[in-house]
mmCIF file of C-alpha atoms and ligand atoms in Angstrom:
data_model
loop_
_atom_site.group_PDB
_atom_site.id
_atom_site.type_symbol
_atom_site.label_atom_id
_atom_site.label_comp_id
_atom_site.label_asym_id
_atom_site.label_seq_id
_atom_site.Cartn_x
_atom_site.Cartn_y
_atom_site.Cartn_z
ATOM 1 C CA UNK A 1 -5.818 37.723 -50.467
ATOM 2 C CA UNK A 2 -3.298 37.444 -47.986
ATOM 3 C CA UNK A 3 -3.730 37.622 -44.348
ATOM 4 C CA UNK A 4 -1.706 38.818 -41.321
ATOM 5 C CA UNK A 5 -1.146 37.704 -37.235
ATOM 6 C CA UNK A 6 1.506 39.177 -35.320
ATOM 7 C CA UNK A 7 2.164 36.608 -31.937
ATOM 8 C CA UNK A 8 4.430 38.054 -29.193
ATOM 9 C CA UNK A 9 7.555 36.416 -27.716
ATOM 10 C CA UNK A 10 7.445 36.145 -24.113
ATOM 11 C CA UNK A 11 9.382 37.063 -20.550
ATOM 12 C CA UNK A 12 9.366 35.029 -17.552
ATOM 13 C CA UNK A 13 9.096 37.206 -14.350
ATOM 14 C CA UNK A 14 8.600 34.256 -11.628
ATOM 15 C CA UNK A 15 7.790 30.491 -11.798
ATOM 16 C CA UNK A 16 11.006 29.030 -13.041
ATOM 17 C CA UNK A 17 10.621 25.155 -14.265
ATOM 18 C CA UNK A 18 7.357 25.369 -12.806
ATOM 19 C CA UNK A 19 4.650 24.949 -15.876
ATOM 20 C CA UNK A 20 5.594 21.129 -16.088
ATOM 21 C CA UNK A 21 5.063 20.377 -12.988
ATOM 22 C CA UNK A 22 1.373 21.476 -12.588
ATOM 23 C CA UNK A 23 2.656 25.151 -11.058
ATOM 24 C CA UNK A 24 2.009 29.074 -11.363
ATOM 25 C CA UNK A 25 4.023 31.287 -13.293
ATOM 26 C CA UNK A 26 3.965 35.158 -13.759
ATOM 27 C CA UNK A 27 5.045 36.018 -17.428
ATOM 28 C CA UNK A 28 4.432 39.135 -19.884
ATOM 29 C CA UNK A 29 3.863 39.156 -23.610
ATOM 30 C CA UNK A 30 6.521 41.813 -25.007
ATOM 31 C CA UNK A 31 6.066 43.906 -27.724
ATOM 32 C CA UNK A 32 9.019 41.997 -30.044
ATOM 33 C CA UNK A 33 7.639 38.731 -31.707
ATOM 34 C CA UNK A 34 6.815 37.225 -35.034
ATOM 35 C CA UNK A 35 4.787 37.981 -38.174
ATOM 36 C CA UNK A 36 3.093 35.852 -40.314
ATOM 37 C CA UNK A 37 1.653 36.623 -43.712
ATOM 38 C CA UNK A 38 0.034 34.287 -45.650
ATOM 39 C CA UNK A 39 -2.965 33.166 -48.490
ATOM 40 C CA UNK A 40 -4.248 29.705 -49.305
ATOM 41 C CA UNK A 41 -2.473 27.646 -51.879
ATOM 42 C CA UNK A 42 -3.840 24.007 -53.421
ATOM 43 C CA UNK A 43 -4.592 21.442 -51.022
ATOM 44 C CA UNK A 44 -1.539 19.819 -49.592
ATOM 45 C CA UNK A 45 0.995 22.533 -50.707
ATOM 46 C CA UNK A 46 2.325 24.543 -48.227
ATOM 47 C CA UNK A 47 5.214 27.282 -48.997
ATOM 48 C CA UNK A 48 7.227 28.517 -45.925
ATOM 49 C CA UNK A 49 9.672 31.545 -45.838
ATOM 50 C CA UNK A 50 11.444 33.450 -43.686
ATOM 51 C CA UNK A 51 12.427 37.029 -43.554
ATOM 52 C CA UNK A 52 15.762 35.868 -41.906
ATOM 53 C CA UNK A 53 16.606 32.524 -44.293
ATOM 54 C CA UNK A 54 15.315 33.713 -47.492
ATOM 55 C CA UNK A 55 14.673 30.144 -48.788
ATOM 56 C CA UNK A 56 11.198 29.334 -49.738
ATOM 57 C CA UNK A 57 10.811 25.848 -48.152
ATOM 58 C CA UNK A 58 8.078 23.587 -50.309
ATOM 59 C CA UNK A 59 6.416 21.073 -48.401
ATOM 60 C CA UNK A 60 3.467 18.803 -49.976
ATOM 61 C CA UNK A 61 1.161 17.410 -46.918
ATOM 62 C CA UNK A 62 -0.460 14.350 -49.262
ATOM 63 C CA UNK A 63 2.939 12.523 -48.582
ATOM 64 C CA UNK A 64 3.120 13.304 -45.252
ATOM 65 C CA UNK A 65 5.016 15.578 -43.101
ATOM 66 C CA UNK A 66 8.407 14.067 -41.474
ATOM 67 C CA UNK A 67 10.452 16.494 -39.071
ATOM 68 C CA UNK A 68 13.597 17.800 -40.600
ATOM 69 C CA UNK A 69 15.564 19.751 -37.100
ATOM 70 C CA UNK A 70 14.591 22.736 -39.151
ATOM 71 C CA UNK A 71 12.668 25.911 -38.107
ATOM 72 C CA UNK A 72 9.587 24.884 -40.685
ATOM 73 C CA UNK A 73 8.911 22.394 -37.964
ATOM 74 C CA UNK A 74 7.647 24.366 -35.882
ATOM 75 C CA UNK A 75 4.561 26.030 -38.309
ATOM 76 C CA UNK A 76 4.436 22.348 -39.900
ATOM 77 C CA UNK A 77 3.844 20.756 -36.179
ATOM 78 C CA UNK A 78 1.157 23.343 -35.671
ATOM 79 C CA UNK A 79 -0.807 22.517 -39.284
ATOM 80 C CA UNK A 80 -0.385 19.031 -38.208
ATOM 81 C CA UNK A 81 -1.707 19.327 -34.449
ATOM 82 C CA UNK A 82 -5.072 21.474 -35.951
ATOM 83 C CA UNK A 83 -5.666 18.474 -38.197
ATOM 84 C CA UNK A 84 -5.705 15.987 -35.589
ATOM 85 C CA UNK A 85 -8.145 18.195 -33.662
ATOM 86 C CA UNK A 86 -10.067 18.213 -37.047
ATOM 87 C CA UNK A 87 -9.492 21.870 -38.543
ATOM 88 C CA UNK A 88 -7.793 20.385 -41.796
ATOM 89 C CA UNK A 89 -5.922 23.857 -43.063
ATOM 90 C CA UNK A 90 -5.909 23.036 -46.968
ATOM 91 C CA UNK A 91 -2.456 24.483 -48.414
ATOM 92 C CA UNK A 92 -0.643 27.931 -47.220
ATOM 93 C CA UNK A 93 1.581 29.816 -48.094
ATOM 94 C CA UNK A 94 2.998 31.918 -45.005
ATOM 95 C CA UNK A 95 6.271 34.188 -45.040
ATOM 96 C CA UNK A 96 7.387 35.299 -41.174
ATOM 97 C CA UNK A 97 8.950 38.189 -40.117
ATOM 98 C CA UNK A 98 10.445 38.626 -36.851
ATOM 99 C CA UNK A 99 11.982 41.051 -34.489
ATOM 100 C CA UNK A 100 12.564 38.637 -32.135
ATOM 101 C CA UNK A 101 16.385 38.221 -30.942
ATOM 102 C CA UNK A 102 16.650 34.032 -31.331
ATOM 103 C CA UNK A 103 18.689 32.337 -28.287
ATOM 104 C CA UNK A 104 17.805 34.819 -25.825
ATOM 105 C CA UNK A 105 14.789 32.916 -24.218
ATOM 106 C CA UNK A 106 12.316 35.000 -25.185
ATOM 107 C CA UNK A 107 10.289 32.059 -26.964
ATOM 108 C CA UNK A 108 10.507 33.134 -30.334
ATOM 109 C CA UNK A 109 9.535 29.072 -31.569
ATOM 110 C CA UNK A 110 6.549 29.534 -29.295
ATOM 111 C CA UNK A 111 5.972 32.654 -31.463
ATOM 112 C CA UNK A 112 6.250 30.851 -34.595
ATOM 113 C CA UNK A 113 3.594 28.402 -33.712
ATOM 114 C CA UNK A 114 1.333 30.639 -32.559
ATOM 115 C CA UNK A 115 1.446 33.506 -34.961
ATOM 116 C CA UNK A 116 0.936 30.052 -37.315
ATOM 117 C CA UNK A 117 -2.183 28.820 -35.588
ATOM 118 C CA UNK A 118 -3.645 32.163 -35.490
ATOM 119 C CA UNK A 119 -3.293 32.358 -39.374
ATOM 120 C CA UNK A 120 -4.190 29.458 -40.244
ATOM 121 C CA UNK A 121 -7.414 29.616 -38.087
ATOM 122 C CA UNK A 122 -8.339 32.937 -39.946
ATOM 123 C CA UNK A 123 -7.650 31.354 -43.746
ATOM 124 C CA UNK A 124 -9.470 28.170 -43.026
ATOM 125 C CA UNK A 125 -11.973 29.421 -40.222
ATOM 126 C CA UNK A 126 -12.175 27.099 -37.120
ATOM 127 C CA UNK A 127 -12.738 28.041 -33.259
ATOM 128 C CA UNK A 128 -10.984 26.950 -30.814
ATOM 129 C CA UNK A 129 -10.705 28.771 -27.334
ATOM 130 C CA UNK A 130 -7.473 30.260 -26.436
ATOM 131 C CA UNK A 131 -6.499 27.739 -23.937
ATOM 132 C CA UNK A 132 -6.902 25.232 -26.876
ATOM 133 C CA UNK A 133 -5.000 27.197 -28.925
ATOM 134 C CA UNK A 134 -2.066 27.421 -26.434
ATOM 135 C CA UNK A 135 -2.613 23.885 -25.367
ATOM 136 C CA UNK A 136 -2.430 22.630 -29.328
ATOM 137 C CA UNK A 137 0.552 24.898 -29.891
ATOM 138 C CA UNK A 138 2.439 23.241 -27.107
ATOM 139 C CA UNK A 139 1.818 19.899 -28.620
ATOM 140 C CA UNK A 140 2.904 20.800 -31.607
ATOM 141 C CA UNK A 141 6.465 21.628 -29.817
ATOM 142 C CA UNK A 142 5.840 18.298 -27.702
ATOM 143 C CA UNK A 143 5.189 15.959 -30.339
ATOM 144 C CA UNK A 144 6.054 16.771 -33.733
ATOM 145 C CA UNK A 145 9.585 19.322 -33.113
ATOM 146 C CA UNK A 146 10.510 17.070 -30.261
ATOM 147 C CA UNK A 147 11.057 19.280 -26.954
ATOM 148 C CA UNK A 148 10.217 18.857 -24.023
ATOM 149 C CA UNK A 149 8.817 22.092 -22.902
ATOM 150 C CA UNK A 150 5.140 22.955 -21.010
ATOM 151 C CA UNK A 151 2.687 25.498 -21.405
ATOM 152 C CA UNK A 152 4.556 28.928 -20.480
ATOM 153 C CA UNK A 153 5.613 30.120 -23.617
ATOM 154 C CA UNK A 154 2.307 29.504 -25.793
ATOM 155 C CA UNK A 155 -0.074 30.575 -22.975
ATOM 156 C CA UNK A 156 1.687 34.365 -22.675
ATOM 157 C CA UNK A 157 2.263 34.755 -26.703
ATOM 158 C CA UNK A 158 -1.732 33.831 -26.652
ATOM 159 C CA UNK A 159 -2.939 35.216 -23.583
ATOM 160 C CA UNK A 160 -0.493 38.530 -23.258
ATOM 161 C CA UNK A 161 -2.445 41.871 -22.426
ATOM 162 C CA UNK A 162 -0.915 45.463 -22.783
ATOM 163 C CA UNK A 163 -0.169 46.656 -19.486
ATOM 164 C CA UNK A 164 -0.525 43.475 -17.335
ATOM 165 C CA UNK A 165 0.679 40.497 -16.215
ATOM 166 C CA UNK A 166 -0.105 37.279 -17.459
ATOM 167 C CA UNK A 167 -0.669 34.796 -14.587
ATOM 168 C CA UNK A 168 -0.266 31.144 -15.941
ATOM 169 C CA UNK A 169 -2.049 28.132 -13.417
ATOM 170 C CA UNK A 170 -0.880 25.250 -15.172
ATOM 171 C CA UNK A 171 -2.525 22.691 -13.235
ATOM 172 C CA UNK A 172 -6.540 24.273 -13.416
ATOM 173 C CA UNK A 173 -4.807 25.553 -16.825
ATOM 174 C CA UNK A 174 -6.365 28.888 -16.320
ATOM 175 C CA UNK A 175 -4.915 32.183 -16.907
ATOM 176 C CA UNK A 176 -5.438 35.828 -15.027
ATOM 177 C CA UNK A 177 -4.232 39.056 -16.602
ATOM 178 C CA UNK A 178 -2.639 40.842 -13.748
ATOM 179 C CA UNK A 179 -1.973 45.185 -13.743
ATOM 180 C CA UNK A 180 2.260 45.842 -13.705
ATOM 181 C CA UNK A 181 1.468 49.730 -12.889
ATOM 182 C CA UNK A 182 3.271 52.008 -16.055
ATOM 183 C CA UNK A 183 6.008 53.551 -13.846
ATOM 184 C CA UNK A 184 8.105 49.717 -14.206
ATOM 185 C CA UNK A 185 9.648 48.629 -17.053
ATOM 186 C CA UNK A 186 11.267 45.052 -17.710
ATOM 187 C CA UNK A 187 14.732 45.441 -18.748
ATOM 188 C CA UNK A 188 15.743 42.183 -20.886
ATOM 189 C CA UNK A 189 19.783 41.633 -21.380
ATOM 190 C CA UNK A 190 20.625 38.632 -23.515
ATOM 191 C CA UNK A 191 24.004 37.562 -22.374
ATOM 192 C CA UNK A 192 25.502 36.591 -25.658
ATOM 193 C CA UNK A 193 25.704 32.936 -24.709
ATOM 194 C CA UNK A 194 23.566 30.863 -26.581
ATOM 195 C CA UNK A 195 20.354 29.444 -25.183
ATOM 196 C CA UNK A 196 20.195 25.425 -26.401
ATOM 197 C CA UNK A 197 17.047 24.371 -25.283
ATOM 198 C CA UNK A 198 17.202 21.173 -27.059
ATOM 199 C CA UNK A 199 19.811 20.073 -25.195
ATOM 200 C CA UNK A 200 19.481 17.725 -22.753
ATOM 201 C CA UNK A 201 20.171 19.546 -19.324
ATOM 202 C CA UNK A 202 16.387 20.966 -19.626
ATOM 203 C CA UNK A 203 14.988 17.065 -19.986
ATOM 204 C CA UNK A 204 17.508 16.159 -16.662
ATOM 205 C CA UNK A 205 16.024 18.807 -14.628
ATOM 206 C CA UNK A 206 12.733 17.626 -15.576
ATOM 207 C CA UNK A 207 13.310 14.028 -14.887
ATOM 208 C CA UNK A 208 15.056 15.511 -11.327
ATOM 209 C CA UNK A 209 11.596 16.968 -10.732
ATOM 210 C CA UNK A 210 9.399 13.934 -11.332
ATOM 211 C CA UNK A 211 11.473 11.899 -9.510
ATOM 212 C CA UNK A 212 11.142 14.757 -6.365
ATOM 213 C CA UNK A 213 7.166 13.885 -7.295
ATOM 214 C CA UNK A 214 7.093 10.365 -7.110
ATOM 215 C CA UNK A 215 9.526 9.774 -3.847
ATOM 216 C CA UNK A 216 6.095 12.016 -2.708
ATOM 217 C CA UNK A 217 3.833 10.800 -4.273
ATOM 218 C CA UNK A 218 2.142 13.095 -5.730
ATOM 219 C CA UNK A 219 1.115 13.539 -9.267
ATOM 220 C CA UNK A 220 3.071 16.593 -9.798
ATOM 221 C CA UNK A 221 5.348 19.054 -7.212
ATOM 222 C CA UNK A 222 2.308 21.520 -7.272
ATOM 223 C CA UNK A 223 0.697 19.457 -4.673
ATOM 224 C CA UNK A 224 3.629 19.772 -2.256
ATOM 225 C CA UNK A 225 4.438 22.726 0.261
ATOM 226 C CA UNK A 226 7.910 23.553 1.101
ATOM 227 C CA UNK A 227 7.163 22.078 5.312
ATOM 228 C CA UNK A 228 6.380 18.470 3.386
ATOM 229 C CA UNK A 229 9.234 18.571 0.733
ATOM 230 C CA UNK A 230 11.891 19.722 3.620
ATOM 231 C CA UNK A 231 10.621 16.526 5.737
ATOM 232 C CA UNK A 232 10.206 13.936 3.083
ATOM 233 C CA UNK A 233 13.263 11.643 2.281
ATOM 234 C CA UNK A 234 15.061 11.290 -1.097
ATOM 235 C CA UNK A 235 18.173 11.749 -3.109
ATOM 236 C CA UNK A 236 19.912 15.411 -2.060
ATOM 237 C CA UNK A 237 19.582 16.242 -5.538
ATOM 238 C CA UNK A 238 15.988 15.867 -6.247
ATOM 239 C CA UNK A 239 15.079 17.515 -3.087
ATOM 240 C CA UNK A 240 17.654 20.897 -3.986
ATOM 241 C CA UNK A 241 15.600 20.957 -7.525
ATOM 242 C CA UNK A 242 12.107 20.081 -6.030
ATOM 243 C CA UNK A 243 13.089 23.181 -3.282
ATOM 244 C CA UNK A 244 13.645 25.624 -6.211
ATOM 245 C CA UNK A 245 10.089 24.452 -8.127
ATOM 246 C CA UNK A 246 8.230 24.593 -4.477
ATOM 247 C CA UNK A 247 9.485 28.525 -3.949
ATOM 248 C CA UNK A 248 8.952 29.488 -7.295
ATOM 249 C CA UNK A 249 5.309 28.360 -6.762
ATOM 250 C CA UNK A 250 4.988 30.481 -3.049
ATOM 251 C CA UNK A 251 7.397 33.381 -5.066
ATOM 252 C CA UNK A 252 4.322 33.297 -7.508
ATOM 253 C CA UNK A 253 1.878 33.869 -4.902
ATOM 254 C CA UNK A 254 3.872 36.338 -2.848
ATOM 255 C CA UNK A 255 3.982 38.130 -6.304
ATOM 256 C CA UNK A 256 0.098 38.454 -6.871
ATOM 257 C CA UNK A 257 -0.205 39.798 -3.191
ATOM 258 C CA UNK A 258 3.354 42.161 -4.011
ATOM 259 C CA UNK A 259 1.403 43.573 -7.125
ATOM 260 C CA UNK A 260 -2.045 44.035 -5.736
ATOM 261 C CA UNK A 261 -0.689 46.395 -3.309
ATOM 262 C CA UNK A 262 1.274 48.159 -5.455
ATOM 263 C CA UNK A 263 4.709 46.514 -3.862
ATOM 264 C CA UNK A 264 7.288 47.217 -6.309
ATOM 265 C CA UNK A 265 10.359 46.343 -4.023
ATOM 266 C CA UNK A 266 8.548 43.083 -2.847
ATOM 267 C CA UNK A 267 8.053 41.859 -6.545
ATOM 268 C CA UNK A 268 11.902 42.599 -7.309
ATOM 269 C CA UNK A 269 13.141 41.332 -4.052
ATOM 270 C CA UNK A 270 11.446 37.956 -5.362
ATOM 271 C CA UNK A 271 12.982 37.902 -8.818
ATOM 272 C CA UNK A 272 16.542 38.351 -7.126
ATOM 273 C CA UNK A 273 15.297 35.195 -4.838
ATOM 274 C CA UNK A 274 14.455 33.501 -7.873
ATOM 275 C CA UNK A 275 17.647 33.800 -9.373
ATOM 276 C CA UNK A 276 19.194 32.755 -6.213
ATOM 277 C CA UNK A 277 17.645 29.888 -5.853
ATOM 278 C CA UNK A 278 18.170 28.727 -9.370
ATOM 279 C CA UNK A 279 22.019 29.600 -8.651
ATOM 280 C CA UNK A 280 21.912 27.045 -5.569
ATOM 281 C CA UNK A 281 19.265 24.283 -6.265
ATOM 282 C CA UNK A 282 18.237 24.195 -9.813
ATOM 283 C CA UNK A 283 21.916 24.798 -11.355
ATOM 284 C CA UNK A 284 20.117 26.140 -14.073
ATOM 285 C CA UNK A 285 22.169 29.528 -14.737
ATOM 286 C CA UNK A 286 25.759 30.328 -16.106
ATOM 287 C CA UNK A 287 28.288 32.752 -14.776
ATOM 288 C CA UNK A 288 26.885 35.488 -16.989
ATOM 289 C CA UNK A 289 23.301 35.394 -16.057
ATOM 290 C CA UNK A 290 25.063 35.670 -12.865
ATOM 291 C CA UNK A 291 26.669 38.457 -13.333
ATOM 292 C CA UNK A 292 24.418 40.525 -15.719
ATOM 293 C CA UNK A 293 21.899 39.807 -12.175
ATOM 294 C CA UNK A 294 24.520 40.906 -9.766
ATOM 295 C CA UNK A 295 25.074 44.314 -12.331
ATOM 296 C CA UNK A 296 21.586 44.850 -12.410
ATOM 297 C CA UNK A 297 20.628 44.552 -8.618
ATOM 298 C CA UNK A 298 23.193 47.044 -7.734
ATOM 299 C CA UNK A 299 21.852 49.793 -9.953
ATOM 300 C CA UNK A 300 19.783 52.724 -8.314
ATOM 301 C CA UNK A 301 15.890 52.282 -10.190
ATOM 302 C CA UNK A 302 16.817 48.434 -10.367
ATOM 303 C CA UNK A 303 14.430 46.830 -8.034
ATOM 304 C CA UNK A 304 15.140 43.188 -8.818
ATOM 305 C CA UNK A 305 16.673 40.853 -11.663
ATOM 306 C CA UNK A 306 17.093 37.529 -12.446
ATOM 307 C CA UNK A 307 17.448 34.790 -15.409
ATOM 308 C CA UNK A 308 14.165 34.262 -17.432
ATOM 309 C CA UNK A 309 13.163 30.768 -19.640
ATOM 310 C CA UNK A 310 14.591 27.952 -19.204
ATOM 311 C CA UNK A 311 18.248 29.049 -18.209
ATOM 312 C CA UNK A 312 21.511 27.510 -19.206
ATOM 313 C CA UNK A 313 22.477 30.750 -20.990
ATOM 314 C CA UNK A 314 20.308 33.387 -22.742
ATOM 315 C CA UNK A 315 18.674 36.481 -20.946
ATOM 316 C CA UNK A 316 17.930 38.242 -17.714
ATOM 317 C CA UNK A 317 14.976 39.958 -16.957
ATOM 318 C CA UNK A 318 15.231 42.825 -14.326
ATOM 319 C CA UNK A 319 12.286 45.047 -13.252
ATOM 320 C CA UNK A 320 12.894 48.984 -13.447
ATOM 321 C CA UNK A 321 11.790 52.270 -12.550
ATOM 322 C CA UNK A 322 11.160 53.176 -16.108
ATOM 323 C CA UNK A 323 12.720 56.494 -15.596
ATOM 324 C CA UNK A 324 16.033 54.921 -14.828
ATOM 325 C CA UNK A 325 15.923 52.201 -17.494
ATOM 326 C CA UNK A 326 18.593 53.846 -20.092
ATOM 327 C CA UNK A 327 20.781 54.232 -17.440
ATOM 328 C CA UNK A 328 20.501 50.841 -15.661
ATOM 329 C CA UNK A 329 21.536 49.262 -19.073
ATOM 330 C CA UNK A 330 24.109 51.705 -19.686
ATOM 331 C CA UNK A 331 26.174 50.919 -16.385
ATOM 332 C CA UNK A 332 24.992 46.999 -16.686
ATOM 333 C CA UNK A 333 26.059 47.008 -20.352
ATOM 334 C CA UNK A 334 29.578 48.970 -20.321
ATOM 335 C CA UNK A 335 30.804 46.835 -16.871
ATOM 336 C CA UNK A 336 29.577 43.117 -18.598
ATOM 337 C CA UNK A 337 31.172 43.843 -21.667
ATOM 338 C CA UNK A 338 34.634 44.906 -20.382
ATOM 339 C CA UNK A 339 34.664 41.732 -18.130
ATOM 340 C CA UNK A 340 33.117 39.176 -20.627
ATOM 341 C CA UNK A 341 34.063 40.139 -24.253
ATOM 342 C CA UNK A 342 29.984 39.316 -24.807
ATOM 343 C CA UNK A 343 27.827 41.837 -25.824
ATOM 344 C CA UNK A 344 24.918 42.638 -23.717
ATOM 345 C CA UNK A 345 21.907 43.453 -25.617
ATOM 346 C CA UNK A 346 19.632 44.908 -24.342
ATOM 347 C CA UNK A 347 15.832 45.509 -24.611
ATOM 348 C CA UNK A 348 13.609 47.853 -22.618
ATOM 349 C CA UNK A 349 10.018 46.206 -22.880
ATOM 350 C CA UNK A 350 6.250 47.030 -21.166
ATOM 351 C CA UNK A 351 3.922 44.320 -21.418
ATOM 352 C CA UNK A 352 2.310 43.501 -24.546
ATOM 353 C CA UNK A 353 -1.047 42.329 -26.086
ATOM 354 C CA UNK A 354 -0.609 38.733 -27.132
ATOM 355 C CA UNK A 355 -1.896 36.850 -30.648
ATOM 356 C CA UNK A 356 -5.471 36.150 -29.612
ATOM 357 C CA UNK A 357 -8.298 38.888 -28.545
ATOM 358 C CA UNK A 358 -10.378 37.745 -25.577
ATOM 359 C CA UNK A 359 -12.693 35.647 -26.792
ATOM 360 C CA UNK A 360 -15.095 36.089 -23.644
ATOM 361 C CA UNK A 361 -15.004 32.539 -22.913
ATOM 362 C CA UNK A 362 -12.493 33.191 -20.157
ATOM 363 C CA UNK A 363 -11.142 30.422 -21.236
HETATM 364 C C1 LIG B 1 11.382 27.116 -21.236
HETATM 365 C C2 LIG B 1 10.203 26.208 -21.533
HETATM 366 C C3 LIG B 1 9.001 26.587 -20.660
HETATM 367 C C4 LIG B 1 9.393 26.632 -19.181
HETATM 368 C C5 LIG B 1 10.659 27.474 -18.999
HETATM 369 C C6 LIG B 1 11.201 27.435 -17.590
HETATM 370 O O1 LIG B 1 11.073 28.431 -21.608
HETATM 371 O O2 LIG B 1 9.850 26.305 -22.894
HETATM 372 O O3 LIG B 1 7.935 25.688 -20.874
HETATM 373 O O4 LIG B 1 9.557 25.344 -18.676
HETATM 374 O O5 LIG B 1 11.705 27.062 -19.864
HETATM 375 O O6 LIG B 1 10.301 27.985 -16.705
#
């Protein structure tokens, strides 16, 4: 009998670079993502297709699982990570289906692993709380694919919920669903340039970042408030990324405050700050992100935009007045298009439910 899970991809709204370093970050589970269908097979055997690649890919566990650089690392690092924690999935056979865009930052590998996890947990029953399942997810992307990346992505694909917010503490690794009232939309527009996460600017900025930490010293740039980073003494460099990780943390928590009181021009106004800031001190966007933001901001309904994920290409994310979504894109759209010879697609999204129901826990 085969089984289904449907995991969400994911948007960032505020908290740029700042899940690896022990911060807060506001995402939303969208309504695009992955499918995975599967049924048991013999012990050891697992079968993996995709509704994009055709190919069945035929893996046999007994002789051990070795990472190829292809996408069946990513459900293969999963099966791996629940048998370490001692839920030994037997064989599967799983076939995905996705209507995520790939290489627009909108996690569609975190989607992948957790659509996996949450099927494989269903065919060969084992609990785990959703923070485990997000936490074993990410080490699956850690360890066994081989990047660098921390808990955003899998906590928001696990821990999305229709209508709200997800608010991501990575250093009590706790998570709070927060209301986005229905009259706002999140506008996504990919900018055509492709998203390499793999590559190594994302490890650099990291490495930038711990080395802002440890000229603290502190354990991680959570711990450090703007007054102390602006006074301590270290390389330029370190200090303009550490400034952009330190305001994406307050941006976080001006956020919360901008949302509980129904402030819709406050929670833009930081996005556009966000973008800024990764524009000055985290280097992290490209000259279309730039633009597609400076597009956006100028649009009547658009209350705020900026990049989303990890940067160095893929997608904006700007916050709407749903009523004036179609035409926001429209004007964005026509204007990047003539001047770039990219095509800007775009995706009106509300938030989403993610993978996992609560499971009460609160966990
Ligand atoms: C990528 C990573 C995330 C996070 C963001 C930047 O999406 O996968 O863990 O670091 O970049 O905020």
């Amino acid at each position: 009998m085969s089984i289904s899970t449907f995991a969400p991809g994911r948007v960032e709204i505020l908290g740029n670079h700042t899940d690896y370093n022990g911060g807060v970050v506001l995402s939303a589970a969208l309504h695009l993502g992955i499918t995975a269908t599967g049924e048991k097979l013999p012990d050891g055997l697992v079968e993996l297709a995709s509704g994009d690649m055709g190919n069945v890919e035929k893996f046999d566990r007994t002789k051990g699982l070795q990472r190829t650089g292809q996408w069946t690392d990513y459900p293969l690092g999963v099966a791996e990570m629940l048998a370490r924690a001692g839920a030994e999935a037997g064989g599967f056979a799983i076939r995905y289906e996705s209507t995520l865009p790939t290489g627009a930052g909108l996690s569609s590998s975190a989607a992948l692993e957790v659509a996996t996890a949450a099927l494989l947990m269903k065919l060969y029953p084992f609990s785990l709380s959703r923070m485990e399942v997000a936490k074993l997810c990410r080490r699956a992307e850690n360890e066994f694919v081989g990047v660098n990346c921390g808990l955003l992505d899998q906590a928001s694909s696990v821990f999305g919920l229709k209508d709200h917010l997800v608010f991501l503490d990575c250093r009590a690794e706790s998570v709070k669903n927060i209301p986005l009232p229905s009259h706002f939309g999140l506008l996504i527009i990919n900018s055509g340039v492709k998203h390499a996460l793999v590559g190594g600017e994302y490890n650099e900025r990291r490495e930038q970042c711990f080395e802002a930490a440890r000229h603290m010293g502190v354990e991680a740039l959570r711990n450090v408030t703007m007054a102390q980073l602006e006074a301590a003494e270290m390389p330029d460099l370190a200090k303009r990324r550490a400034r952009h990780v330190v305001g994406e943390n307050e941006r976080v928590f001006q956020a919360i405050e901008a949302l509980n009181s129904g402030d819709g021009e406050l929670l833009g106004t930081l996005m556009t700050a966000s973008h800024r800031s990764s524009m000055d001190n985290f280097q992290n966007s490209t000259p279309e992100l730039d633009l597609l933001v400076e597009l956006a901001i100028k649009q009547k309904g658009c209350l705020g935009a900026r990049l989303s994920g990890g940067g160095f290409g893929g997608a904006i994310v700007a916050l709407v007045e749903m009523q004036d979504a179609d035409r926001v894109l429209f004007e964005v759209k026509k204007t990047y298009e003539a001047q770039t010879h990219h095509e800007a697609a775009g995706y009106l999204c509300r938030a989403g439910d993610g993978a996992l129901p609560p499971d009460g826990s609160g966990a």
